[in-house]
Amino acid sequence: MAPSNTSSAASDVLRAPLPTLTPEFVAEHYPSQLRLVHVDLLHRHGERTPVSHRIPEISPKYWNICAKGNPLHRDFLKAIGRDTESAGGDSTDGGVQWQSHIFKNATRSSGTIFGVSSAAAQHPSDTSQPTEATCGFGQLTDTGRQSMAALGANMRELYVDALRFLPNTLHSNNKSDTLYLRTTIYTRAFESLQHVLGGLYPEIPVGSPKLRVHVRPSDRDNLFPDFGCKQMVKQSMKLNAQNIERNEAEFQQLHQDMLKIPGLSAYLDADHKSGQAQAAISVMDVVAPMHIHDMPLPQGINDELIGRLSHMASVENLHSAWQSSAVARMQIGQLVYELAGNIVDAVQTDRAPIAATQPQLGIYSGHDTTLAPLLAVFGHDADKPTHDAPPNLEWPPYASSMRIELLNDTVSPHPTVQPAWEQDPAHPSADPSKVPFDERVRPTNVPKSLYQWTSRRQGSGPTEQVNPRATRDYYVRVWYNDRALLLPACRDPGAHHSKHGPSVCTLDGFFKQIARFAATEKETRVECLAS
């Protein structure tokens, strides 16, 4: 990621890089003694159109870049019983109708990060006309479908071809214990998942049983923040305003530079004053899709400006989750809790004395608002007196992905020192849920049984003993796009792999990193309603 005061190529800002899977890469990160046990893949959807028609002086009313995708979208709607003839789609005025949500009554607020979704009139200079290729606003484009298929193909190259972790094909007798599929209520997320799966398994045998895709009701979906959470909105807006004020000079310069660009000045004068929240992301939501789809843009909108917009958009919206663990917890804490549960289930299944099944790979299809707070969770440094976002933080690109890998190593030497937190006095409460978030060393859904082992003494039956090092053969690594993240809690010498360093956390090191963020639905509800 490029610092905000340097030029950043738009391709780097807008398109997520995939790991280059050379033999050297695989040998370095996946040596034979590191056995994969479970992987959760979370991704943002692929390239899309803007969420509404804004800045009509420079952007077309009709985005004709969905020629291949529209027939697939219609088939998808028919498959879920929302075909345009019976459901009445969102018309694009070109005979093509589409649905932004899988269900009709998706009433949960997704916030106004990208500005108010009000459609502007077509500008006299705009010559675009509706065709069969016309996209809806917020729709996954043909380019976006290609990006998601490329992500799936990359995962196949790694987990199927190189590591033999996943089966080569999905048959009826192995699909249920191979994949867990999940998406949000947005059709661009669902269709992105379809294309990831198509890249991962391009040849599913004809007649195979259908794969189950899990979609939660909008009011219970934990894959993105619930903007009905009053405390989250209140605290994040306060921090966002402070961040904008702290970066006022940079916002002022960006505003002045955009005022010089034909077409942007009228929009900024009408809807955004200098330093006002959401100015950068509102502009970026229009110019970024235009740039990545090779549409003509006014002189002055270039790679360097888009890089600045990406950085300032993160200042407007994303820094607050880094600065406040409470904000991050209210945004994404329930998902963190679920992911911790996946790790626990995978360890217990792997250690089970009899054969047990659990999905080897979970795929969660989400949004930028899924990955951004997770980056804050994995980047939080509890040892620092103040918590700020990285100075070069940028908006998660389209098709960005995060992989959480559970590994097992019974060969390499274990860390020989205890992590610092194991030497701290234990909280007096026997109920983990009563321990304050900031004092937790592991999520509350990590059971004591994970640290129990069965021993047999001569002349007596089996006894259960608690061994705090019972999980020491298990490790967790988190990838973001093409790089492994360094979780601050795992810097401790006793909290990472003895040979592979801090990017490969011990299981307890990983639990320590996420403990203050993992929250149950009840805990989140209480925190959201706090005065």
XYZ file of C-alpha atoms in Angstrom:
531
model
C 0.000 0.000 0.000
C 1.401 3.380 -0.952
C 1.576 6.259 1.530
C -0.983 8.955 0.968
C 1.604 11.527 -0.078
C 3.039 9.457 -2.910
C 1.683 8.298 -6.241
C -0.184 5.005 -6.166
C -1.135 3.120 -9.307
C -4.889 2.731 -9.583
C -4.490 -0.948 -10.381
C -2.837 -1.419 -6.985
C -5.562 0.541 -5.201
C -8.577 -0.890 -6.996
C -7.609 -4.486 -7.797
C -6.603 -6.900 -5.079
C -3.287 -8.677 -5.735
C -3.297 -12.467 -5.676
C -0.370 -14.475 -4.304
C 2.051 -15.652 -6.977
C 2.126 -19.368 -6.321
C 5.655 -20.264 -7.369
C 7.266 -23.486 -6.100
C 9.458 -21.283 -3.900
C 6.393 -19.584 -2.357
C 4.743 -22.920 -1.583
C 7.951 -24.417 -0.159
C 8.533 -21.379 2.073
C 5.030 -21.024 3.494
C 3.779 -24.623 3.346
C 6.665 -26.941 4.292
C 5.811 -30.583 4.741
C 5.658 -30.411 8.544
C 2.961 -27.706 8.456
C -0.296 -29.553 7.844
C -3.384 -27.596 6.869
C -6.407 -28.432 9.006
C -8.997 -25.792 8.114
C -9.273 -22.578 6.076
C -11.821 -19.752 6.163
C -11.781 -17.510 3.089
C -13.532 -14.140 3.396
C -13.698 -11.865 0.381
C -15.118 -8.634 -0.928
C -17.271 -8.871 -4.049
C -15.787 -8.098 -7.436
C -15.894 -4.876 -9.421
C -19.320 -3.262 -9.546
C -21.059 -0.163 -10.799
C -21.608 2.799 -8.435
C -24.418 2.380 -5.922
C -26.377 5.197 -7.586
C -26.147 7.661 -10.463
C -24.085 10.550 -9.123
C -21.854 13.219 -10.672
C -23.770 13.068 -13.976
C -21.381 15.649 -15.466
C -18.731 12.926 -15.796
C -20.478 9.569 -15.300
C -22.918 7.789 -17.627
C -26.480 7.039 -16.652
C -26.273 3.699 -18.449
C -23.327 1.444 -17.640
C -23.257 -1.024 -20.537
C -20.660 -3.434 -19.146
C -22.847 -6.382 -18.087
C -23.424 -8.136 -21.421
C -22.236 -11.528 -20.161
C -23.515 -11.082 -16.639
C -27.125 -10.067 -17.300
C -28.259 -13.473 -18.637
C -26.554 -15.108 -15.642
C -28.256 -12.638 -13.321
C -31.663 -13.449 -14.822
C -31.010 -17.180 -14.393
C -29.986 -16.543 -10.807
C -33.198 -14.606 -10.099
C -35.286 -17.393 -11.563
C -33.438 -19.951 -9.448
C -34.295 -18.106 -6.236
C -37.862 -17.314 -7.303
C -37.289 -13.626 -7.933
C -37.455 -13.526 -11.700
C -38.333 -10.102 -13.060
C -41.697 -11.161 -14.448
C -43.075 -12.155 -11.048
C -40.988 -10.017 -8.710
C -40.681 -6.752 -10.547
C -37.018 -5.880 -10.735
C -35.171 -2.613 -10.437
C -35.469 -1.378 -13.996
C -32.489 0.022 -15.862
C -34.806 1.502 -18.489
C -33.388 -0.858 -21.085
C -35.602 -3.871 -20.759
C -33.067 -5.350 -18.343
C -34.180 -5.693 -14.759
C -32.161 -6.726 -11.785
C -32.388 -7.166 -8.027
C -29.892 -5.694 -5.574
C -31.061 -7.993 -2.743
C -31.772 -11.709 -2.653
C -34.906 -11.251 -0.549
C -37.700 -8.738 -1.029
C -37.830 -7.508 2.554
C -34.183 -6.724 3.223
C -34.890 -3.756 5.455
C -31.713 -3.593 7.528
C -29.854 -0.335 7.083
C -26.477 -0.673 5.389
C -25.622 2.920 6.248
C -24.714 5.739 3.908
C -20.977 5.178 3.563
C -21.141 5.849 -0.154
C -23.519 8.777 0.212
C -27.256 8.997 -0.213
C -28.513 6.762 -3.035
C -30.467 9.342 -4.997
C -30.470 9.034 -8.763
C -29.416 12.100 -10.715
C -30.882 13.030 -14.090
C -28.979 12.220 -17.263
C -26.638 15.036 -18.215
C -27.043 16.592 -21.681
C -23.474 15.629 -22.552
C -24.092 11.983 -21.654
C -24.721 9.950 -24.825
C -25.164 6.562 -23.132
C -28.292 4.616 -24.022
C -29.887 1.530 -22.442
C -29.031 -1.818 -24.029
C -29.159 -5.490 -23.115
C -25.728 -4.935 -21.542
C -26.923 -2.211 -19.160
C -26.047 -2.877 -15.520
C -28.063 -1.885 -12.504
C -26.444 0.392 -9.971
C -24.390 -1.617 -7.494
C -24.354 -4.623 -9.839
C -21.424 -6.985 -10.290
C -19.950 -6.264 -13.726
C -18.471 -8.652 -16.262
C -15.013 -7.580 -15.067
C -16.052 -8.272 -11.486
C -17.138 -11.779 -12.425
C -13.748 -12.412 -14.023
C -11.944 -11.172 -10.902
C -13.885 -13.509 -8.634
C -13.302 -16.481 -10.937
C -9.591 -15.601 -10.871
C -9.650 -15.643 -7.061
C -11.268 -19.074 -7.092
C -8.749 -20.352 -9.644
C -5.895 -19.057 -7.490
C -7.307 -20.879 -4.482
C -7.579 -24.046 -6.579
C -3.961 -23.738 -7.668
C -2.908 -23.508 -4.011
C -5.271 -25.728 -2.041
C -6.077 -28.359 -4.670
C -3.130 -28.583 -7.061
C -0.154 -27.626 -4.877
C -1.162 -28.769 -1.392
C -3.771 -31.480 -2.086
C -5.694 -30.056 0.851
C -9.025 -30.015 -1.000
C -10.289 -32.805 -3.270
C -9.758 -32.442 -6.987
C -13.493 -32.619 -7.720
C -16.676 -32.238 -5.733
C -18.604 -35.476 -5.615
C -21.837 -36.146 -3.805
C -19.985 -38.112 -1.124
C -17.522 -35.375 -0.190
C -19.089 -31.992 -0.877
C -20.835 -31.647 2.502
C -17.633 -32.044 4.501
C -15.514 -30.002 2.091
C -17.202 -26.608 1.798
C -19.268 -24.204 3.879
C -20.677 -21.425 1.700
C -22.066 -18.155 3.003
C -23.076 -14.816 1.496
C -24.799 -11.603 2.472
C -28.205 -10.617 1.158
C -26.718 -8.608 -1.711
C -26.871 -10.259 -5.120
C -23.403 -8.943 -6.026
C -22.032 -10.902 -3.054
C -23.998 -14.050 -3.931
C -22.930 -13.919 -7.573
C -19.319 -13.249 -6.550
C -19.474 -16.440 -4.487
C -20.776 -18.315 -7.521
C -17.775 -17.249 -9.565
C -15.263 -18.003 -6.803
C -16.752 -21.483 -6.638
C -16.600 -21.721 -10.431
C -12.890 -20.930 -10.354
C -12.250 -23.334 -7.486
C -14.247 -26.174 -9.044
C -14.729 -25.379 -12.741
C -16.068 -28.826 -13.597
C -18.696 -29.935 -11.110
C -20.109 -33.201 -12.484
C -23.499 -32.967 -14.150
C -26.217 -34.240 -11.863
C -24.296 -33.544 -8.658
C -26.460 -32.587 -5.685
C -26.858 -28.866 -5.220
C -24.511 -27.025 -2.892
C -26.106 -25.325 0.081
C -25.427 -21.589 0.353
C -26.191 -20.036 3.727
C -27.854 -16.611 3.755
C -28.925 -15.110 7.052
C -31.842 -12.714 7.505
C -30.656 -9.148 7.181
C -31.282 -8.342 10.849
C -29.032 -11.226 11.954
C -26.280 -11.046 9.365
C -22.872 -10.597 10.995
C -20.870 -10.227 7.775
C -21.107 -6.437 7.836
C -21.889 -3.777 10.431
C -25.438 -3.178 11.583
C -25.970 0.556 11.235
C -28.969 0.212 13.509
C -26.447 -0.111 16.359
C -26.772 3.369 17.860
C -23.598 3.319 19.923
C -21.509 2.122 17.003
C -22.816 4.912 14.783
C -22.409 7.519 17.521
C -18.842 6.565 18.445
C -17.634 6.026 14.891
C -19.095 9.332 13.679
C -17.369 11.141 16.543
C -14.021 9.554 15.735
C -14.493 10.056 11.996
C -15.091 13.778 12.547
C -11.951 13.999 14.675
C -9.932 12.194 12.003
C -11.166 14.548 9.299
C -10.260 17.541 11.469
C -6.830 16.039 12.230
C -6.187 15.629 8.504
C -7.799 18.927 7.521
C -4.838 20.192 5.497
C -4.757 17.050 3.382
C -8.536 17.143 2.883
C -8.358 20.812 1.936
C -5.678 20.133 -0.674
C -7.633 17.189 -2.105
C -10.780 19.327 -2.238
C -8.975 22.155 -4.002
C -7.425 19.788 -6.530
C -10.813 18.231 -7.301
C -12.405 21.660 -7.760
C -10.047 22.182 -10.697
C -11.449 19.132 -12.505
C -14.327 19.833 -14.913
C -17.488 18.100 -13.747
C -16.412 17.563 -10.153
C -16.638 21.184 -9.050
C -20.424 21.419 -9.445
C -20.937 18.198 -7.478
C -18.612 19.242 -4.676
C -20.124 22.724 -4.430
C -23.638 21.307 -4.266
C -23.187 18.273 -2.023
C -19.856 18.523 -0.184
C -18.033 21.314 1.518
C -14.317 21.062 2.135
C -13.545 18.630 4.964
C -17.084 17.272 5.072
C -17.429 13.583 5.848
C -17.844 11.136 2.956
C -16.646 13.498 0.238
C -13.735 11.260 -0.754
C -15.656 7.975 -0.738
C -18.604 9.484 -2.641
C -16.329 10.633 -5.442
C -14.308 7.434 -5.389
C -17.456 5.310 -5.695
C -18.007 6.878 -9.123
C -14.541 7.490 -10.565
C -12.995 4.192 -9.397
C -15.441 1.952 -11.326
C -15.083 4.225 -14.355
C -11.298 4.017 -14.233
C -11.126 0.268 -13.701
C -13.570 -0.310 -16.587
C -11.552 1.952 -18.914
C -14.220 4.629 -19.237
C -13.133 8.140 -20.245
C -12.531 10.500 -17.331
C -11.798 14.221 -17.223
C -8.179 15.285 -17.209
C -6.886 15.323 -13.654
C -8.597 12.116 -12.531
C -5.643 9.773 -12.655
C -3.880 7.056 -10.683
C -2.409 9.537 -8.230
C -5.761 11.183 -7.442
C -7.541 7.854 -7.049
C -4.821 6.711 -4.649
C -5.393 9.853 -2.572
C -9.154 9.312 -2.644
C -8.686 5.726 -1.416
C -6.526 6.872 1.477
C -8.776 9.763 2.495
C -11.868 7.548 2.227
C -10.274 5.285 4.823
C -9.628 8.318 7.047
C -13.305 9.272 6.713
C -14.648 5.836 7.575
C -12.151 3.135 8.550
C -9.733 4.642 11.061
C -12.321 4.627 13.855
C -12.266 0.810 14.113
C -8.505 0.913 14.625
C -8.790 3.624 17.268
C -11.559 2.015 19.319
C -11.819 -1.695 20.068
C -15.448 -1.070 21.077
C -16.265 0.334 17.620
C -14.550 -2.607 15.887
C -16.319 -5.045 18.204
C -19.749 -3.570 17.482
C -18.991 -3.576 13.757
C -17.712 -7.124 13.337
C -17.461 -8.787 16.763
C -20.132 -11.400 16.133
C -18.321 -12.599 13.017
C -15.041 -12.781 14.966
C -16.858 -14.899 17.556
C -18.109 -17.213 14.792
C -14.661 -17.534 13.211
C -13.184 -18.406 16.602
C -15.826 -21.125 16.901
C -14.794 -22.495 13.512
C -11.212 -22.833 14.736
C -12.343 -24.578 17.931
C -14.530 -27.010 15.972
C -11.690 -27.762 13.574
C -9.228 -28.506 16.391
C -11.714 -30.735 18.186
C -12.558 -32.578 14.972
C -8.884 -33.005 14.131
C -8.153 -34.446 17.588
C -11.226 -36.681 17.718
C -10.331 -40.345 18.286
C -12.978 -41.393 15.767
C -13.563 -39.994 12.302
C -15.552 -36.760 12.383
C -16.474 -34.337 9.651
C -16.249 -30.593 9.451
C -15.968 -28.387 6.359
C -12.350 -28.043 5.287
C -12.970 -24.653 3.667
C -15.465 -21.951 4.570
C -16.110 -19.233 1.979
C -17.745 -16.025 3.199
C -18.777 -13.603 0.453
C -19.017 -10.076 1.797
C -18.008 -6.492 1.303
C -15.385 -3.862 2.035
C -17.234 -3.343 5.315
C -16.531 -7.008 6.116
C -12.780 -6.898 5.592
C -11.994 -3.374 6.814
C -12.964 -3.926 10.473
C -11.331 -7.373 10.415
C -8.064 -5.693 9.416
C -8.457 -3.480 12.485
C -9.071 -6.550 14.671
C -5.955 -8.301 13.399
C -3.873 -5.124 13.548
C -4.815 -3.992 17.065
C -1.779 -3.622 19.332
C -2.948 -3.835 22.940
C 0.510 -2.870 24.243
C 0.462 0.587 22.676
C -0.894 3.500 24.736
C -2.719 4.907 21.711
C -4.262 3.108 18.783
C -4.094 4.630 15.335
C -4.592 3.164 11.898
C -1.514 2.638 9.720
C -0.676 5.934 7.972
C -0.857 4.216 4.567
C -4.234 2.499 5.112
C -6.322 2.380 1.941
C -9.784 1.165 1.055
C -10.022 -2.628 0.520
C -9.854 -3.173 -3.256
C -12.485 -5.061 -5.196
C -12.120 -8.857 -4.858
C -9.937 -8.465 -1.760
C -9.663 -11.622 0.285
C -8.630 -12.746 3.734
C -7.676 -16.319 4.587
C -7.503 -17.713 8.110
C -5.505 -20.951 8.065
C -5.431 -23.442 10.931
C -2.188 -25.429 10.812
C -0.800 -28.385 12.718
C 2.891 -29.114 13.310
C 3.991 -32.031 15.487
C 7.592 -31.957 14.241
C 9.066 -28.490 14.821
C 10.160 -27.449 18.323
C 7.494 -25.647 20.305
C 8.068 -22.171 21.767
C 10.131 -22.660 24.919
C 8.825 -19.612 26.810
C 5.396 -18.757 28.081
C 3.552 -15.837 26.512
C 3.484 -12.801 28.769
C -0.267 -13.003 29.360
C -0.041 -16.553 30.751
C 1.935 -15.093 33.647
C -0.686 -12.447 34.448
C -3.063 -13.090 37.380
C -6.273 -14.756 36.253
C -9.492 -12.787 36.496
C -11.397 -13.827 39.641
C -14.650 -14.525 37.788
C -15.228 -18.174 36.894
C -17.677 -17.060 34.197
C -15.708 -16.035 31.069
C -18.542 -13.735 29.952
C -18.089 -11.697 33.149
C -14.462 -10.887 32.300
C -14.154 -7.394 30.727
C -13.374 -7.539 27.019
C -9.952 -5.928 27.421
C -8.896 -8.536 29.996
C -9.891 -11.626 28.041
C -7.141 -13.934 26.827
C -9.386 -16.012 24.605
C -12.932 -15.736 23.190
C -15.690 -16.985 25.479
C -16.620 -19.780 23.057
C -13.233 -21.446 23.496
C -14.136 -24.279 25.910
C -11.984 -25.643 28.701
C -12.204 -29.024 27.013
C -9.841 -27.726 24.353
C -7.143 -27.732 27.032
C -7.990 -31.091 28.522
C -6.261 -34.324 27.821
C -6.987 -37.813 28.994
C -4.340 -39.637 30.988
C -4.313 -43.162 32.427
C -2.614 -44.003 35.702
C -1.678 -47.527 36.656
C -4.504 -49.173 38.547
C -7.032 -46.405 37.793
C -9.328 -45.320 35.033
C -8.834 -42.371 32.660
C -8.686 -38.923 34.233
C -9.135 -35.520 32.671
C -6.298 -33.085 33.307
C -6.034 -29.455 32.275
C -2.891 -28.729 30.313
C -2.500 -25.090 29.195
C -0.083 -26.266 26.498
C -2.398 -28.950 25.115
C -3.000 -26.959 21.927
C 0.655 -26.180 21.263
C 0.762 -28.228 18.041
C -1.804 -25.910 16.430
C -1.068 -22.590 14.742
C -3.035 -19.912 12.883
C -1.922 -17.698 9.997
C -3.940 -14.861 8.497
C -3.447 -13.709 4.907
C -4.713 -10.484 3.364
C -4.592 -10.716 -0.414
C -0.981 -11.678 -1.190
C 0.681 -11.089 2.188
C 0.655 -12.735 5.594
C -0.399 -10.407 8.404
C 1.737 -9.923 11.499
C -0.664 -10.005 14.448
C 0.734 -7.891 17.312
C -0.100 -10.452 20.019
C 1.982 -13.005 18.148
C 5.193 -10.982 18.399
C 5.631 -12.442 21.883
C 8.355 -15.142 21.675
C 5.999 -17.666 23.233
C 3.168 -16.879 20.825
C 4.494 -17.839 17.411
C 6.081 -20.691 15.495
C 9.725 -21.253 16.394
C 10.819 -21.475 12.745
C 8.290 -19.429 10.780
C 8.105 -16.390 13.019
C 5.304 -14.031 14.089
C 3.166 -14.523 10.983
C 2.418 -18.070 12.195
C 0.693 -17.575 15.554
C 0.286 -20.204 18.192
C -3.375 -20.995 18.667
C -3.356 -19.141 21.985
C -1.568 -16.196 20.391
C -4.351 -15.953 17.825
C -7.005 -16.257 20.529
C -5.312 -13.500 22.529
C -5.331 -11.178 19.492
C -9.062 -11.545 18.854
C -10.332 -12.056 22.430
C -11.326 -8.440 23.095
C -13.272 -8.307 19.825
C -15.218 -11.589 19.823
C -18.754 -10.846 21.034
C -21.957 -12.812 21.265
C -25.197 -11.497 19.819
C -26.370 -10.656 23.344
C -23.145 -8.810 24.203
C -23.371 -6.811 21.001
C -26.984 -5.912 21.659
C -26.135 -4.669 25.168
C -23.195 -2.624 23.898
C -25.217 -1.107 21.055
C -27.920 0.074 23.461
C -25.546 1.469 26.098
C -26.073 5.133 26.865
